[in-house]
Coordinates of C-alpha atoms and ligand atoms in Angstrom, one line a residue:
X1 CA 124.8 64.2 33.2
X2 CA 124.3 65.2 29.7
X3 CA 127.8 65.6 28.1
X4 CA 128.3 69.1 26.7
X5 CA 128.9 69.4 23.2
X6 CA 131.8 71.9 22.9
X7 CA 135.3 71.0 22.8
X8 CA 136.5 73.8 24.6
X9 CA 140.5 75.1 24.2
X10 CA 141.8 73.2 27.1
X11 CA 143.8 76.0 28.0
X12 CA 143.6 79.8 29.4
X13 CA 145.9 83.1 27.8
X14 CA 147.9 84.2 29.8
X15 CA 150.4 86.1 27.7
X16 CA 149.1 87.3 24.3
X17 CA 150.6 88.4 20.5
X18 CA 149.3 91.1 18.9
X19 CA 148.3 90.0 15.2
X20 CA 149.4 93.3 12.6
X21 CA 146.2 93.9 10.3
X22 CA 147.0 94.6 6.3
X23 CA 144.7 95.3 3.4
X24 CA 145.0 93.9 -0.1
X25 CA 147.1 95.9 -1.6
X26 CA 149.8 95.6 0.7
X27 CA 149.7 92.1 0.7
X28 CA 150.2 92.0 -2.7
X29 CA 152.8 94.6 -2.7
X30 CA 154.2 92.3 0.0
X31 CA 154.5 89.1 -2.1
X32 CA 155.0 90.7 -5.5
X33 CA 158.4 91.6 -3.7
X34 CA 158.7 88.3 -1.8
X35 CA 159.0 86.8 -5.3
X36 CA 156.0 84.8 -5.1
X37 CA 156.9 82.5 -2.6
X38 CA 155.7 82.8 0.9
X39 CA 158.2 81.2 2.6
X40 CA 160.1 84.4 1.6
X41 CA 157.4 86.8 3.4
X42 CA 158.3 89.3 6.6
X43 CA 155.8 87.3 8.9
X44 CA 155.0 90.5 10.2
X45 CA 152.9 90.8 7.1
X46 CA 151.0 87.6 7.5
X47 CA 147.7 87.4 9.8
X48 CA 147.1 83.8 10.4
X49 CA 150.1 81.8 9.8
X50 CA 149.3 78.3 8.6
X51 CA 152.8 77.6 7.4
X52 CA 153.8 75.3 9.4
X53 CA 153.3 73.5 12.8
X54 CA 157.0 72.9 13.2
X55 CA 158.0 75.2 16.2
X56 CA 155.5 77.7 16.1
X57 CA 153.0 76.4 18.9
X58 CA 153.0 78.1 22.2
X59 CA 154.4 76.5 25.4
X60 CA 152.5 76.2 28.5
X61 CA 153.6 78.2 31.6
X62 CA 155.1 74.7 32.7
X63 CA 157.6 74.9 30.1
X64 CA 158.4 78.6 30.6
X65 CA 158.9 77.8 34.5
X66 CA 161.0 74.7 33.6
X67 CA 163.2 76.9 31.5
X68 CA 165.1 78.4 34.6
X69 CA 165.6 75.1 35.9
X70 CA 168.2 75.1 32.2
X71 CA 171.8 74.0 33.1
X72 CA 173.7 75.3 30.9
X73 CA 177.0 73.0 31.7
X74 CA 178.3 72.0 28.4
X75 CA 179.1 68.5 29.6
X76 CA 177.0 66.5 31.6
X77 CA 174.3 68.8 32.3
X78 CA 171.3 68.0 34.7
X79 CA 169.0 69.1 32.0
X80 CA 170.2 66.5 29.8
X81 CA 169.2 63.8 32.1
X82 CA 165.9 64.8 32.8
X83 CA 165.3 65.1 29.0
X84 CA 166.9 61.4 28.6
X85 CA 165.0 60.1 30.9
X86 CA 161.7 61.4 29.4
X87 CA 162.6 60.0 25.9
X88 CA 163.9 56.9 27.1
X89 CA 160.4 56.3 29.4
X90 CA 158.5 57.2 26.6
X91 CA 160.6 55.2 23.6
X92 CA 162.1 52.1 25.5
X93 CA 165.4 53.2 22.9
X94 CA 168.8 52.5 24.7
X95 CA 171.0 55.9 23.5
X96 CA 169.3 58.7 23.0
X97 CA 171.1 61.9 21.2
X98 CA 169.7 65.5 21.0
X99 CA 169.9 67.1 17.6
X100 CA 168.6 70.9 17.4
X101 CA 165.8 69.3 14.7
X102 CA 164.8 66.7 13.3
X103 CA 166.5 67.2 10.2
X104 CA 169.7 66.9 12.2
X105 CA 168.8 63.1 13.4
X106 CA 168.0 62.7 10.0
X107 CA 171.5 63.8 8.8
X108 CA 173.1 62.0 11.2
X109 CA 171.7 58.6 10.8
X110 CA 171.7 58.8 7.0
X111 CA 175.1 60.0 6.6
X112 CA 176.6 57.2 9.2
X113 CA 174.5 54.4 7.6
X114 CA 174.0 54.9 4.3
X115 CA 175.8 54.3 1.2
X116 CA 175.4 55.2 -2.4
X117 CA 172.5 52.9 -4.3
X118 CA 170.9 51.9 -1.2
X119 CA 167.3 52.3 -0.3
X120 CA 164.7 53.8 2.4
X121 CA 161.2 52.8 2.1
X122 CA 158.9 54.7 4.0
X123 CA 155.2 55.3 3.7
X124 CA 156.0 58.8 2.5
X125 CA 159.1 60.3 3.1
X126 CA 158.9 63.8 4.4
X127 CA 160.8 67.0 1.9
X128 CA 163.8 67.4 4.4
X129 CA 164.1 63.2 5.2
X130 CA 164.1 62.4 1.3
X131 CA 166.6 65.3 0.5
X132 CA 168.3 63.8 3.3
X133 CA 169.1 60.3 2.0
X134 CA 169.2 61.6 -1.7
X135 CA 172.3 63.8 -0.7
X136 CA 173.7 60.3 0.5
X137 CA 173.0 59.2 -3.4
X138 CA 170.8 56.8 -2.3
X139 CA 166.6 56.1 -3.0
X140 CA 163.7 57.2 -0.7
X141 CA 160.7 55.0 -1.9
X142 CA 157.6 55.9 -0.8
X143 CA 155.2 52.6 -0.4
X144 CA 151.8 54.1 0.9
X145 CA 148.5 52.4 0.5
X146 CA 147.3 53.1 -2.7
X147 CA 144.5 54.8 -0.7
X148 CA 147.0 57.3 0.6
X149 CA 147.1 58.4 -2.7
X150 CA 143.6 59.5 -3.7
X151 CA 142.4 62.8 -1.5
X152 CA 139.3 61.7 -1.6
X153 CA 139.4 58.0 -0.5
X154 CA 138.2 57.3 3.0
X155 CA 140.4 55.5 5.2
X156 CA 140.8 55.4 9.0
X157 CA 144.8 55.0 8.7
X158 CA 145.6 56.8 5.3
X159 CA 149.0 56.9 6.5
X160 CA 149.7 52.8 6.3
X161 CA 152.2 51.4 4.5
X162 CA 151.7 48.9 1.6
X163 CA 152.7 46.0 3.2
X164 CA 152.8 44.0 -0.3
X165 CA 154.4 46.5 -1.8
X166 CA 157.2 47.0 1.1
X167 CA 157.4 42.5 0.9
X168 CA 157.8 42.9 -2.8
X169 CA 160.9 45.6 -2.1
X170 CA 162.2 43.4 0.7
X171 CA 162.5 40.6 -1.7
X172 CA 163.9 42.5 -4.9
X173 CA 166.5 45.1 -3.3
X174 CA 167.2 43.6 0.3
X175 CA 170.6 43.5 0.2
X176 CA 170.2 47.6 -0.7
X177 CA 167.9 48.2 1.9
X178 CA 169.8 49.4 5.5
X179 CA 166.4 50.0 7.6
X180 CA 163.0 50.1 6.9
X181 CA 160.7 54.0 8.1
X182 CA 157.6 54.5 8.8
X183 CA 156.3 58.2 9.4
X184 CA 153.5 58.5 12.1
X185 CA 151.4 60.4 11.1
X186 CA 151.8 60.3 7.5
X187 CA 152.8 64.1 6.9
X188 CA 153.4 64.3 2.9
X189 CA 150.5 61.9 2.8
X190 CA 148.0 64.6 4.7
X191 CA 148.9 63.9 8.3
X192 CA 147.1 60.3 8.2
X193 CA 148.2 58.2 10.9
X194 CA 148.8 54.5 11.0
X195 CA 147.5 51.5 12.6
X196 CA 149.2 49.8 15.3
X197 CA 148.1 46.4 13.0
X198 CA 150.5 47.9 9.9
X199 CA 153.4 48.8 12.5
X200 CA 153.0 44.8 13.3
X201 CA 152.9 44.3 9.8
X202 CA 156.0 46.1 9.2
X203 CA 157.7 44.6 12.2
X204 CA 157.1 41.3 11.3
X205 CA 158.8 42.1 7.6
X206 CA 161.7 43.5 9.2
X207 CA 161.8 40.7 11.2
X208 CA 162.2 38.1 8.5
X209 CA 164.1 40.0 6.2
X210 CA 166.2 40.8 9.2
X211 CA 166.0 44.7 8.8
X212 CA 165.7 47.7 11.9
X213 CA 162.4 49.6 11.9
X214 CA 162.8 52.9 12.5
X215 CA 159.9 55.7 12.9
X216 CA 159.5 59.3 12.0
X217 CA 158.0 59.8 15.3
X218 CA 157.7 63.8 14.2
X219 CA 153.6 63.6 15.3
X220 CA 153.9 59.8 17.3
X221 CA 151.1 61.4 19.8
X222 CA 148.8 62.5 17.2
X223 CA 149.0 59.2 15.9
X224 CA 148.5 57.4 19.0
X225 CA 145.2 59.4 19.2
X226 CA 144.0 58.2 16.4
X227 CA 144.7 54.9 17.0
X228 CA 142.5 55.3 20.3
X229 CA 139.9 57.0 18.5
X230 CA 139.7 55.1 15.4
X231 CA 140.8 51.4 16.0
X232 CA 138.5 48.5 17.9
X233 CA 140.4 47.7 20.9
X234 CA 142.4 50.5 21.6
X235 CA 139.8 52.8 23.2
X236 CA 140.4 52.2 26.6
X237 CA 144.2 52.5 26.3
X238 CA 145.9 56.1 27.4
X239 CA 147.6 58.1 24.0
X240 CA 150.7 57.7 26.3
X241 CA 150.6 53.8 26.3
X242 CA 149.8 53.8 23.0
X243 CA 152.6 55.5 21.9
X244 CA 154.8 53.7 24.3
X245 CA 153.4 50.9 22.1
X246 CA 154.4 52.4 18.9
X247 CA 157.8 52.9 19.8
X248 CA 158.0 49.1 21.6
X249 CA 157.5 47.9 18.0
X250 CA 160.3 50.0 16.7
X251 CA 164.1 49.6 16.7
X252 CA 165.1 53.2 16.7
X253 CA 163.6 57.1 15.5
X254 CA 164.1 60.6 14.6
X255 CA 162.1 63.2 16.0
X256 CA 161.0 66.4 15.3
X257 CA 160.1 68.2 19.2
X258 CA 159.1 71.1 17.2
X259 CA 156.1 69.3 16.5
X260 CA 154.9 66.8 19.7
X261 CA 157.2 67.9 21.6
X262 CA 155.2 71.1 22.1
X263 CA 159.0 72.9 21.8
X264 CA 159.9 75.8 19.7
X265 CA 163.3 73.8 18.8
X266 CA 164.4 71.0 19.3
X267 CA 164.7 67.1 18.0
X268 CA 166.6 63.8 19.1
X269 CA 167.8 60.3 17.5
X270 CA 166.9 57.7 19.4
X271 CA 168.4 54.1 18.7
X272 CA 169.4 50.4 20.0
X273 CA 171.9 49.7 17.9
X274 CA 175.4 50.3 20.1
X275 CA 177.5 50.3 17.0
X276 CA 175.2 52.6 14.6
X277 CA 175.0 54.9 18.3
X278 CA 178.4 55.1 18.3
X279 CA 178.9 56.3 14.7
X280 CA 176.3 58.7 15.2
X281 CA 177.9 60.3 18.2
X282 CA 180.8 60.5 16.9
X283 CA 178.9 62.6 13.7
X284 CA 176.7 64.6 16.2
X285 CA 180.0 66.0 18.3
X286 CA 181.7 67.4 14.8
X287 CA 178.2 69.1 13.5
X288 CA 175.8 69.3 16.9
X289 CA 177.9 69.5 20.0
X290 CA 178.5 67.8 22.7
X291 CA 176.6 64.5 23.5
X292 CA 175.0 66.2 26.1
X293 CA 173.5 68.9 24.4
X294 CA 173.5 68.2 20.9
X295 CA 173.1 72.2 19.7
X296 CA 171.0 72.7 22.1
X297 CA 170.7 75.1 25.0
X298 CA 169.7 73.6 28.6
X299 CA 166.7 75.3 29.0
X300 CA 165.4 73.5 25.0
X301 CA 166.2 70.4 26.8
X302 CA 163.9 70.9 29.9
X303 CA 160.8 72.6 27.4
X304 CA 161.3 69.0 25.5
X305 CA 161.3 66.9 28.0
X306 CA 158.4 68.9 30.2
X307 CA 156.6 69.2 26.6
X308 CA 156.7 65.6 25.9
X309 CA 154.8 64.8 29.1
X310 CA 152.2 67.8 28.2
X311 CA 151.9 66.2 24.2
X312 CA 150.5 62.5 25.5
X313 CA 147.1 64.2 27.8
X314 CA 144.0 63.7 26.8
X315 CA 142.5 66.7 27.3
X316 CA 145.0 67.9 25.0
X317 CA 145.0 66.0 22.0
X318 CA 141.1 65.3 21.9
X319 CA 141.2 69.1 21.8
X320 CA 144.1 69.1 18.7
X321 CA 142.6 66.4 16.8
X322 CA 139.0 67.9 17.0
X323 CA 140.2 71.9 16.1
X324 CA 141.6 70.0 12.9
X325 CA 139.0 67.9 12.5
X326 CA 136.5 71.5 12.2
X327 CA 138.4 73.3 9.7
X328 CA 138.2 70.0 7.6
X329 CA 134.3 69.8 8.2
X330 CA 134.1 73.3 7.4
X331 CA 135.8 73.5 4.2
X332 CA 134.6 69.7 3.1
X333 CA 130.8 71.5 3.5
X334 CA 131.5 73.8 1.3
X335 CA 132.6 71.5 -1.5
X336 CA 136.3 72.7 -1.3
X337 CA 138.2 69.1 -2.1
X338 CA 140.5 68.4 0.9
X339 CA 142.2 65.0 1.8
X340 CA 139.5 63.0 4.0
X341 CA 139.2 62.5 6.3
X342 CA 141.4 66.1 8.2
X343 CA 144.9 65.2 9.2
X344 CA 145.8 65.3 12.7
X345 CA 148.2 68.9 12.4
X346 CA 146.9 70.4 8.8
X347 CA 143.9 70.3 6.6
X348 CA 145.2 69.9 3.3
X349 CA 143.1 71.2 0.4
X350 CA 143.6 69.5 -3.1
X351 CA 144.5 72.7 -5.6
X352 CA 144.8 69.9 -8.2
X353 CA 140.9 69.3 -8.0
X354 CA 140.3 72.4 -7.0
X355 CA 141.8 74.3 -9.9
X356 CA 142.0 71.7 -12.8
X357 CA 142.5 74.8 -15.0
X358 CA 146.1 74.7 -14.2
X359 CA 148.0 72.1 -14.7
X360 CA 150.6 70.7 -12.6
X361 CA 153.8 72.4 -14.0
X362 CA 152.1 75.9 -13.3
X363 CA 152.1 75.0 -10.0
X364 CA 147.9 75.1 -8.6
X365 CA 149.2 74.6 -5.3
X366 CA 151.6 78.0 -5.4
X367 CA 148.5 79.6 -7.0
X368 CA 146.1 78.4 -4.0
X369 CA 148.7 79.2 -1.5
X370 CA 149.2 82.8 -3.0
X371 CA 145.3 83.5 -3.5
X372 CA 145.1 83.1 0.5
X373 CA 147.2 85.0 1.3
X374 CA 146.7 88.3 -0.9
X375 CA 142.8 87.2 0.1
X376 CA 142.6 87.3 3.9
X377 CA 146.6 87.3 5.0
X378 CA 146.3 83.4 5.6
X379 CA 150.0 81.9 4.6
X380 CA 149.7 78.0 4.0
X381 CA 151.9 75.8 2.3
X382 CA 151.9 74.0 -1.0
X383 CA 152.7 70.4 -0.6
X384 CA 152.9 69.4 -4.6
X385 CA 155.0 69.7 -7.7
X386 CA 157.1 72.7 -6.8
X387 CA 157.8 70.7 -3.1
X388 CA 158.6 67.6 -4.5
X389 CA 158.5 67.7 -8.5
X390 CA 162.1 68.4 -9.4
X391 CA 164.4 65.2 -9.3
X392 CA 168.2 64.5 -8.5
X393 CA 169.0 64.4 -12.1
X394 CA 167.5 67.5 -13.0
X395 CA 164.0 66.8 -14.8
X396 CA 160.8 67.9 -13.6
X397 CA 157.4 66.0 -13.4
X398 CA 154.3 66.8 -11.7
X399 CA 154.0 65.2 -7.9
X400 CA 151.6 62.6 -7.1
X401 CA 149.5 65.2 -5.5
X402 CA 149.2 69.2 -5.1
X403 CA 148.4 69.9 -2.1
X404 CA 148.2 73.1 0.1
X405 CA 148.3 72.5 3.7
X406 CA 146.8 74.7 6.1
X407 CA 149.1 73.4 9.1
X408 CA 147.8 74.7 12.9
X409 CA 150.1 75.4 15.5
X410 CA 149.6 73.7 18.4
X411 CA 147.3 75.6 21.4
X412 CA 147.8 79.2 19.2
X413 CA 145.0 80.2 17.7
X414 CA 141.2 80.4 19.1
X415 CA 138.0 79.0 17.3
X416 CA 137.1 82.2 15.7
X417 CA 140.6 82.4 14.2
X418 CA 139.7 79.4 12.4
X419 CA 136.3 80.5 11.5
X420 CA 138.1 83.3 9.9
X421 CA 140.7 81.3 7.7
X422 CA 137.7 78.8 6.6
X423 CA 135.7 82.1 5.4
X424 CA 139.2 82.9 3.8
X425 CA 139.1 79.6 1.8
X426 CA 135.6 79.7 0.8
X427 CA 136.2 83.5 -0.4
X428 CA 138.9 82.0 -2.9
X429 CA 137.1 78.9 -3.8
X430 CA 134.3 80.9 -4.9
X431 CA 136.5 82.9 -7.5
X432 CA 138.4 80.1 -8.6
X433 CA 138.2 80.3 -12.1
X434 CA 140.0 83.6 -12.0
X435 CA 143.6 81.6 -10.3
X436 CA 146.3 81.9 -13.2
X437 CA 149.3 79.5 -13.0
X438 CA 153.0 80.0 -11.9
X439 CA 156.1 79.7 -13.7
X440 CA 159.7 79.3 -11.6
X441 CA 161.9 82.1 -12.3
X442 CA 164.8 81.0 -10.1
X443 CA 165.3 78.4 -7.8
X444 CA 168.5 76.0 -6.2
X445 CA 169.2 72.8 -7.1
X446 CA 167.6 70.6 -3.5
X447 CA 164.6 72.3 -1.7
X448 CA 163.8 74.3 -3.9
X449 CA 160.5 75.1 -2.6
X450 CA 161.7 77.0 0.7
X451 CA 163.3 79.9 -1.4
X452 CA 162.4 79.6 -5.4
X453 CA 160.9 83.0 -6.9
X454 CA 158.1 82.5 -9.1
X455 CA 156.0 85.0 -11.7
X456 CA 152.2 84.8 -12.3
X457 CA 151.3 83.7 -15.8
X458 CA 148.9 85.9 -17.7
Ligands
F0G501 N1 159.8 64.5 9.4 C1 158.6 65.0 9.2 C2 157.5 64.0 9.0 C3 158.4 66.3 9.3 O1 157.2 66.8 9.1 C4 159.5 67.2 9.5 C5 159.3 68.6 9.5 C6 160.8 66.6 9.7 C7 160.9 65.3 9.6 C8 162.0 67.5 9.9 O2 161.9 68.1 11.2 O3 161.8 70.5 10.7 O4 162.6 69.7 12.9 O5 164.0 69.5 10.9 N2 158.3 69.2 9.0 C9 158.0 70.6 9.1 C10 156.7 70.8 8.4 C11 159.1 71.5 8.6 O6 156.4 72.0 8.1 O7 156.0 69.9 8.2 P1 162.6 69.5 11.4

């Protein structure tokens, strides 16, 4: 039989969310008094919400049902098990510790392990993971390919990391350097993923320099995908055996189940190390809770553990990877600059190429991000100069890229709502010209990004 050519939603509605329809002038009315920033919008006022991908996708009617099988016991609780035992089946990682995000595994691991003047390489280091060991005093280096840098550069696994590069650290600041991360997929980077060859490659470093491996394991089933898409010899393997795989190469991870975990909150540490576990826990029960639950309600634990099963299907991610893939082709046709090839969660559009009129320090990204909004009620995200621009000692200089990412929630939106945010794009791109700059009229020392105001230039 002739294969059919549509990827089809591998789903059906069964409960739906009215979307709330502004014009124009409210918008900008909206973000005039938002201070310029989306992140400060009532979502209420936003129509397609690209924000983020980070506990905004919709569980299946498994995960509803499994949410009355919650025990709610504050020690010891059935639901806990279950969700250990998923992680641990998945992972191979002896203690495994829920944290109510990801940034609380980060926390957790960096403040028991780290001490001042040390340093994390990573391929990129994600906004809340770098704040995370900077708050600790010590360095979050980002060793990427040099590929990973360039938007336009084709490479199946964008996301890799510089293996030279991460040898070279190894052999200068060793003795500073407490474990070695790798984020899969490459989020700050565009959501590239990484080959299982450069996890080897990175295993095999911290082998002989003697150092754990730890992954960002935020999108580890996107990635796995990939992998089986994109790398000879790994066709035939399932994303779940992949990523089994992944993990197998790994020492410990932090996790994000906002994002493949297909959970609206939700995150775990996951280590072998008995004596770094131990620290850990003894961290997680005077910030998180209890081992058991880690801030988290029974019921989050049984939506993890049943959306960590749902995350690995085929059906599934060939559908994930290819909705991405379509807002990328449709943009990339039109001669709007994104990072190529799509990422596996976002499309990231380069408002550095896209708007060379303004420079870095007036923000292109913040002026992208705000055009598509007040333009079709589409809220992205910049991923650039205001994101990651400002250092620990207070200067400023323009990121490596600006970015704005248009980041889909997982099994949310339809086709034809993504039809609708790519005519939304090409709308702005054709008035480019007429984009003005930013200029930051307050913001907090760390994050700035999340809750800076901002005024248009003239
Ligand atoms: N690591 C990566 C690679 C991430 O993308 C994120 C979150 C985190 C860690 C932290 O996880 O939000 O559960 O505390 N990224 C979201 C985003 C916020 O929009 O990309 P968290």
């Amino acid at each position: 039989m002739k294969p059919f050519h549509t990827i089809i939603e591998p789903f059906r509605i069964k409960s739906v969310e009215p979307l709330r329809f502004t014009h124009r002038g409210e918008r900008e009315a909206a973000l005039s008094a938002a201070g310029w920033n989306v992140f400060r919008l009532h979502a209420d006022d936003v129509l397609i919400d690209l924000l983020t991908d980070s506990g905004t996708g919709a569980m299946s009617s498994a995960q509803w049902g499994a949410l009355m099988q919650g025990d709610e016991s504050y020690a010891g609780s059935r639901s806990f098990y279950r969700f250990r035992d998923v992680v641990q089946e998945l992972t191979g990682f002896k203690h495994i510790i829920p944290t109510h995000q990801g940034r609380a595994a980060e926390r957790i691991l960096f403040h028991s392990i780290l001490k001042p003047g040390q340093v994390v390489p990573n391929n990129n280091h994600f906004d809340t993971t770098r704040a995370n060991i900077e708050v600790e005093e010590a360095e979050a280096r980002d060793l990427v390919i040099p590929e990973g840098r360039v938007p336009a550069a084709l490479h199946p696994f964008k996301g890799n990391m510089d293996l030279e590069a991460l040898a070279r650290t190894l052999a200068a600041d060793g003795d500073r350097i407490p474990l070695v991360m790798v984020t899969v997929t490459n989020n700050s980077g565009g959501g590239q993923p990484v080959s299982m060859e450069n996890l080897r490659g990175v295993r095999a470093l911290c082998d002989r320099y003697k150092k754990p491996f730890f992954l960002d394991a935020c999108r580890f089933a996107e990635n796995a995908y990939f992998v089986k898409l994109r790398a000879p010899g790994w066709e035939k393997k399932t994303p779940k055996e992949i990523a089994k795989e992944m993990f197998a190469l790994a020492d410990g991870c932090t996790m994000s189940a906002k994002k493949d975990g297909l959970a609206n909150i939700g995150g775990f540490l996951a280590l072998n190390d008995d004596a770094w576990a131990e620290s850990c826990r003894n961290l997680l029960i005077l910030t998180e809770g209890f081992l058991t639950y880690g801030g988290l309600a029974g019921y989050d634990l049984e939506a993890i553990a049943r959306g960590l099963e749902e995350v690995v299907e085929e059906p599934y991610l060939k559908y994930r990877i290819r909705s991405t893939e379509y807002l990328g082709e449709k943009l990339s046709e039109a001669d709007v600059p994104i990072i190529r090839p799509a990422g596996g969660h976002a499309v990231y559009i380069d408002a550095r190429a896209l708007l060379p009129h303004i420079p870095p320090l007036q923000y292109p990204g913040i002026a992208l991000v705000n055009a598509l909004y007040v333009e079709g009620g589409v809220r992205g995200v910049e991923i650039g100069t205001v994101m990651f621009g400002l250092h620990p000692d207070g200067t400023e200089t323009a990121s490596a890229m600006d970015l704005v990412r248009l980041a889909i929630p997982r099994r949310v939106y339809t086709q034809s709502h993504i039809d609708y945010v790519a005519e939304v794009v090409l709308a702005v791109a054709r008035k480019k010209s007429e984009l003005k700059g930013y200029r930051i009229t307050g913001a907090p020392k760390v994050l700035r990004h999340f809750t800076a105001t901002f005024e248009p230039l003239r």
